[in-house]
Each structure stands twice: as structure tokens, then as C-alpha cells.
XYZ file of C-alpha atoms in Angstrom:
346
model
C 91.858 57.249 150.955
C 91.983 53.461 150.975
C 91.358 53.289 147.234
C 94.277 55.663 146.691
C 96.669 53.646 148.832
C 95.983 50.253 147.258
C 97.385 51.079 143.779
C 100.548 52.537 145.331
C 101.116 49.436 147.435
C 100.590 47.141 144.436
C 102.836 49.317 142.254
C 105.619 49.150 144.823
C 105.082 45.401 145.033
C 105.402 45.050 141.259
C 108.655 47.030 141.219
C 109.993 45.121 144.207
C 109.131 41.776 142.616
C 110.922 42.762 139.410
C 114.045 44.027 141.176
C 114.330 41.014 143.508
C 113.730 38.458 140.737
C 116.031 40.236 138.256
C 118.891 40.535 140.737
C 118.276 36.970 141.935
C 118.375 35.505 138.436
C 121.639 37.336 137.686
C 123.223 35.879 140.806
C 121.919 32.371 140.013
C 122.959 32.563 136.351
C 126.403 33.707 137.425
C 126.717 30.459 139.383
C 125.221 28.396 136.548
C 127.325 29.807 133.692
C 130.620 30.809 135.304
C 133.654 28.535 135.030
C 133.914 28.526 138.829
C 130.300 27.319 139.016
C 128.638 24.753 136.747
C 130.015 26.054 133.444
C 126.682 25.968 131.557
C 127.731 28.565 128.966
C 124.621 28.334 126.783
C 122.848 31.622 127.496
C 120.384 31.579 124.590
C 119.382 27.965 125.240
C 118.959 28.758 128.932
C 116.572 31.558 127.942
C 114.662 28.946 125.914
C 114.376 26.857 129.098
C 113.048 29.952 130.896
C 110.242 30.484 128.385
C 109.449 26.762 128.297
C 108.751 26.749 132.048
C 106.807 30.007 131.665
C 104.698 28.477 128.876
C 103.958 25.377 130.990
C 102.862 27.491 133.967
C 100.711 29.637 131.666
C 99.061 26.537 130.181
C 98.331 25.127 133.636
C 96.914 28.492 134.726
C 94.578 28.640 131.707
C 93.556 24.974 132.062
C 92.598 25.398 135.707
C 90.709 28.616 135.016
C 93.011 30.725 137.163
C 93.681 33.111 134.261
C 91.492 34.133 131.358
C 92.636 33.560 127.790
C 91.806 36.485 125.501
C 92.080 36.610 121.740
C 95.177 38.219 120.248
C 95.899 37.836 116.502
C 98.475 35.097 115.893
C 100.482 37.210 113.465
C 100.956 39.891 116.140
C 102.139 37.295 118.662
C 104.613 35.904 116.120
C 105.824 39.386 115.239
C 106.302 40.250 118.902
C 108.131 36.967 119.575
C 110.525 37.619 116.683
C 111.318 41.072 118.064
C 111.800 39.691 121.596
C 114.073 36.878 120.385
C 116.141 39.307 118.313
C 116.515 41.394 121.465
C 117.861 38.413 123.431
C 120.141 37.194 120.639
C 121.369 40.714 119.900
C 122.279 41.256 123.553
C 124.223 37.991 123.670
C 126.141 38.810 120.487
C 126.758 42.380 121.682
C 128.261 41.083 124.923
C 130.451 38.653 122.977
C 131.698 41.046 120.284
C 132.009 44.279 122.287
C 133.889 45.325 125.369
C 131.997 45.458 128.655
C 132.163 49.261 128.572
C 130.489 49.561 125.170
C 127.932 46.914 126.176
C 126.967 49.032 129.184
C 126.762 52.169 127.039
C 124.456 50.377 124.594
C 122.171 49.380 127.488
C 122.136 52.982 128.733
C 121.149 54.189 125.273
C 117.840 52.329 125.613
C 116.426 55.166 127.726
C 116.697 57.892 125.046
C 115.764 55.372 122.326
C 112.575 54.420 124.202
C 111.776 58.118 124.706
C 112.167 58.843 120.981
C 110.146 55.777 119.971
C 107.373 56.673 122.443
C 107.321 60.167 120.940
C 107.150 58.820 117.355
C 104.734 55.918 117.905
C 102.522 57.255 120.716
C 103.023 61.044 120.409
C 104.235 61.149 124.024
C 106.019 64.280 125.237
C 108.373 64.633 128.207
C 108.941 67.645 130.437
C 112.374 69.167 131.020
C 112.311 67.766 134.583
C 111.895 64.208 133.312
C 114.621 64.660 130.682
C 117.001 66.018 133.324
C 116.270 63.070 135.640
C 116.869 60.574 132.828
C 120.199 62.237 132.085
C 121.261 62.060 135.751
C 120.338 58.354 135.978
C 122.207 57.509 132.778
C 125.234 59.497 133.918
C 125.291 57.790 137.311
C 124.981 54.278 135.902
C 127.587 55.132 133.282
C 130.050 56.313 135.913
C 129.716 53.152 138.007
C 129.638 50.592 135.178
C 131.450 51.860 132.079
C 135.165 51.103 131.974
C 136.979 50.410 128.708
C 135.190 51.220 125.456
C 136.113 49.376 122.267
C 133.914 49.404 119.172
C 133.919 47.246 116.032
C 131.520 47.148 113.083
C 129.900 43.775 113.856
C 129.595 44.578 117.554
C 128.054 47.975 116.807
C 125.456 46.440 114.468
C 124.532 43.769 117.056
C 124.261 46.404 119.799
C 122.073 48.623 117.605
C 119.750 45.685 116.773
C 119.568 44.705 120.453
C 118.769 48.233 121.646
C 116.147 48.821 118.950
C 114.409 45.452 119.435
C 114.461 45.665 123.243
C 112.986 49.165 123.180
C 110.321 48.145 120.655
C 109.497 45.038 122.686
C 108.939 47.008 125.883
C 106.762 49.600 124.145
C 104.742 46.845 122.431
C 104.030 45.095 125.747
C 102.219 48.188 127.028
C 100.452 48.752 123.701
C 99.157 45.177 123.498
C 97.806 45.267 127.054
C 95.858 48.440 126.313
C 94.812 47.445 122.780
C 93.443 44.005 123.670
C 92.597 44.705 127.330
C 94.731 41.749 128.342
C 96.569 41.186 131.615
C 100.320 40.897 131.923
C 100.365 37.177 132.751
C 97.825 36.338 130.023
C 99.951 38.134 127.393
C 103.095 36.421 128.651
C 101.319 33.032 128.495
C 100.507 33.610 124.819
C 103.976 34.743 123.732
C 106.028 32.329 125.868
C 105.298 29.132 123.839
C 106.345 30.781 120.569
C 109.524 32.159 122.122
C 110.290 28.835 123.823
C 110.049 26.773 120.623
C 112.037 29.246 118.521
C 114.777 29.728 121.144
C 115.172 25.991 121.756
C 115.598 25.465 118.010
C 117.917 28.406 117.356
C 119.573 28.645 120.791
C 122.069 25.754 120.532
C 123.276 27.056 117.149
C 123.682 30.595 118.454
C 125.455 29.379 121.592
C 127.824 27.242 119.508
C 128.730 30.324 117.499
C 129.240 32.277 120.723
C 131.431 29.821 122.655
C 132.283 27.004 120.269
C 130.758 24.317 122.524
C 127.971 21.865 121.785
C 125.044 21.509 124.178
C 125.053 17.728 123.693
C 128.571 17.531 125.116
C 127.613 19.204 128.397
C 127.529 16.910 131.435
C 124.466 17.744 133.537
C 125.044 17.293 137.260
C 122.392 17.348 140.000
C 123.649 20.729 141.166
C 123.468 22.170 137.650
C 119.918 20.871 137.171
C 118.795 22.360 140.499
C 120.296 25.766 139.691
C 118.870 25.725 136.146
C 115.407 25.003 137.570
C 115.898 27.808 140.108
C 116.911 30.111 137.263
C 113.774 29.118 135.332
C 111.572 29.781 138.368
C 113.068 33.223 138.874
C 112.711 33.903 135.134
C 108.954 33.289 135.345
C 108.637 35.866 138.139
C 111.002 38.247 136.336
C 109.131 38.055 133.007
C 105.736 38.348 134.693
C 106.808 41.356 136.767
C 108.333 43.007 133.682
C 105.041 42.750 131.776
C 103.220 43.880 134.918
C 105.432 46.947 135.434
C 105.329 48.084 131.809
C 101.553 47.585 131.740
C 101.135 49.738 134.861
C 103.717 52.413 134.104
C 105.655 52.972 130.884
C 108.684 51.613 129.066
C 110.678 54.716 130.043
C 109.871 54.361 133.745
C 110.760 50.678 133.545
C 114.159 51.526 132.050
C 114.944 54.356 134.491
C 113.904 52.690 137.736
C 115.164 49.373 136.400
C 118.721 50.659 136.749
C 118.244 50.130 140.467
C 118.929 46.490 139.552
C 122.381 47.492 138.300
C 123.149 49.135 141.626
C 121.906 46.050 143.532
C 123.963 43.711 141.324
C 127.133 45.718 141.980
C 126.542 45.691 145.742
C 125.689 41.964 145.856
C 128.642 41.163 143.610
C 130.880 42.942 146.103
C 129.304 41.070 149.039
C 128.949 37.574 147.545
C 131.643 37.324 144.883
C 134.350 39.684 146.192
C 133.985 41.996 143.184
C 135.875 45.278 143.329
C 133.874 48.275 144.559
C 135.781 51.516 144.052
C 135.042 55.117 144.975
C 134.031 55.646 141.328
C 131.426 52.877 141.611
C 130.042 54.323 144.842
C 129.871 57.854 143.375
C 128.088 56.530 140.285
C 125.573 54.556 142.358
C 124.783 57.598 144.511
C 124.299 59.695 141.385
C 122.057 57.040 139.818
C 119.886 56.782 142.941
C 119.627 60.583 143.047
C 118.490 60.551 139.424
C 115.834 57.943 140.207
C 114.535 60.074 143.072
C 114.419 63.123 140.774
C 112.658 61.081 138.101
C 109.996 59.867 140.543
C 109.466 63.440 141.745
C 109.261 64.741 138.166
C 106.661 62.136 137.175
C 104.519 62.891 140.249
C 104.884 66.645 139.673
C 103.738 66.298 136.053
C 100.778 64.159 137.148
C 99.666 66.748 139.714
C 100.150 69.553 137.195
C 98.033 67.773 134.582
C 95.395 66.924 137.186
C 95.151 70.549 138.275
C 95.113 71.815 134.695
C 92.340 69.532 133.454
C 89.619 70.700 135.913
C 90.358 74.327 134.956
C 89.759 73.504 131.313
C 86.565 71.644 132.170
C 85.292 74.473 134.341
C 85.826 76.966 131.504
C 83.871 74.745 129.129
C 81.112 74.354 131.689
C 81.086 78.091 132.256
C 80.696 78.715 128.526
C 77.847 76.205 128.391
C 76.178 77.868 131.351
C 76.600 81.314 129.798
C 75.142 80.062 126.526
C 72.162 78.432 128.217
C 71.598 81.598 130.293
C 71.586 83.773 127.196
C 69.113 81.429 125.526
C 66.878 81.553 128.620
C 66.982 85.334 128.700
C 66.244 85.635 125.008
C 63.347 83.187 125.306
C 61.992 85.162 128.260
C 62.121 88.408 126.318
C 60.353 86.845 123.328
C 57.646 85.457 125.624
C 56.970 88.822 127.248
C 56.715 90.492 123.848
C 54.098 87.971 122.751
C 52.102 88.455 125.953
C 52.163 92.240 125.572
C 51.025 91.895 121.982
C 48.182 89.684 123.040
C 47.126 92.146 125.756
C 47.164 95.031 123.339
C 44.993 93.146 120.924
């Protein structure tokens, strides 16, 4: 019983760490980048800072022997980093070029895209219960977040690139951990330096295109530096917990249960920043939470069903083996008696 409880406690801890750090970093970044806060409107460069701190912590961890460094081909790390950076850049451009409503719809579309990609790449099938739960979650989040929807060609292309790359990134995280038997933090430590260097080089250019402001012209205050460091610290926990969750569960589960962060952000925005919270938002949040409960039940139900089905198949195979061995024993016994009778007769 104790061995069964420990994984559940650690799984809940991983989800809790991801939700708390994700919601926390959104609140901190809102203060860092908003005009009413410190006005640091360089989102891509800030992400480069995040991965720089992550890379430093990973290097310290490896140098002190706290974590083990395993071999992963360099070309796969570079390929993964390119996909991850395209995901970040695509999301930033999608938010700039599209309306908030279409941006939210594009984020919701990650769930079916991940499902389809898991089916194509890993031959993974989903039960009708899981599909229904995913639909309820997407509907609930859509009701509470989607407002106006405006689409343009450039915005649509950026959103499509962002959704595809983000989905592929999350699937690849789980695949790499299984393929190379590498832990979540060790994998993050290997990819973070590549992402940090590339984002710090490309980030200022991308941010200039997004907001027309140069990073060199920004006046860093003590408050801004403190909040940027806090954002970087939360980003380390957020990235680590993301790799941890996807390694333990799946990209689909991460997307579905991850929408709990959207609900928390809406509630905290209403409490801390006086954001509007309408009856439509509340109805959508209740529907989303219901969908998450259904999804959790569907996953557990499928696990129990598969667990019960597998012993039946094994018992049938064992029964066939037993029947075969019994027949062989009987036939050998008959042959032996015939020989003995022949010998007696002679």
C-alpha cells in the first residue's frame, strides 16, 4: 500500500508545482511587462534570461554531482531547441498579430493536435470517454476565455506554427526521457544552454519587431531587476515541472489538466488586478473543472480496464501452455506403457 501511495503523492506534487509556478510567473511577468508596472516589454529576451538562469543552475547541479549527465546526441538537442524556440516565438507573434479570442482558440487547439500527433507518431489510441472529457475541457476554457475572434493570414500562419511546434515539443520531451532514460532536470539542463544562447541572440530583434523598442534603451531599475530575477526563478521551477509532468504522464494530460492554470489566472486576475469576472467566465470555469474531473476519471477507468484485461489474456496463454504440456505428458505416458508391455510380452 505504501508503494502505491508514494507515486500518487509525487504526481500530485509535480502537478501542484507546475500550476503554482506557472500562475506565479504569469502574475510576476504581468508586473514586469505591463505599462503600469516596469514596462519591460521584451518577452522573447525575457525568455532568454529564463533559460540562461536554468542553464546556470543545471551546470552547477552537474558540477557538484547532484544530477547525472547522460549522453544525448547533439543534433537531437539542437533540433529540439529549434522547435522549442519556434514555439516561443510563434506564440509571441500570434499574440501580437491576432485578437485575444483567436489566440485563445489556437491554444485550445493544442489538445486535439497533440492527440493526433500522438496517434501518428506513437500509435496511441484514446477511448470515447477521454475524447468526451477533452471536448468538455476545451469547451469550458473556450467559454470563459474566448471573446472577439479576428483572423488574418500572417496571424493564422504564426498561430499554426506555434501550435504545431509546441505540440511537437511536448511530445518530444516524453520521447527523449524514455529513449535515453534521462531525468527531467537532466534533459532540461542539456537543452537550456542552447535555447538561452539562441534566444538572447534572436530575442532583441524579435522584440524590436513586436514593439518597436530597443532593449539597449530600457532603463533598468532595482525593482525591475528584482522582479526579472523572480521571474527567472519561477521559470526554472516551471520548466522543470513541465518536463517532470510530461515525463510522468503524457502531453495530452499535461494540456488538459494544464488548463487549470487558466482558471487560476482568471481568479487571481480578478482578485489582484481587478479584472472583470462575469457569469460567462464563471460558467466556463465550472465547465472546464468538470471536464478535468471527467478526464481524470476516464484515464483511471481506462487504466483499470487495461489492468483487468491483461491478466485474462495471460491466464489464457498460461492455460494453453498447461494444456499443451499436459497432452505431451499423457502422450509420453502412453508411449512408455506400450514399450513396457512390449518388453513384457517378449
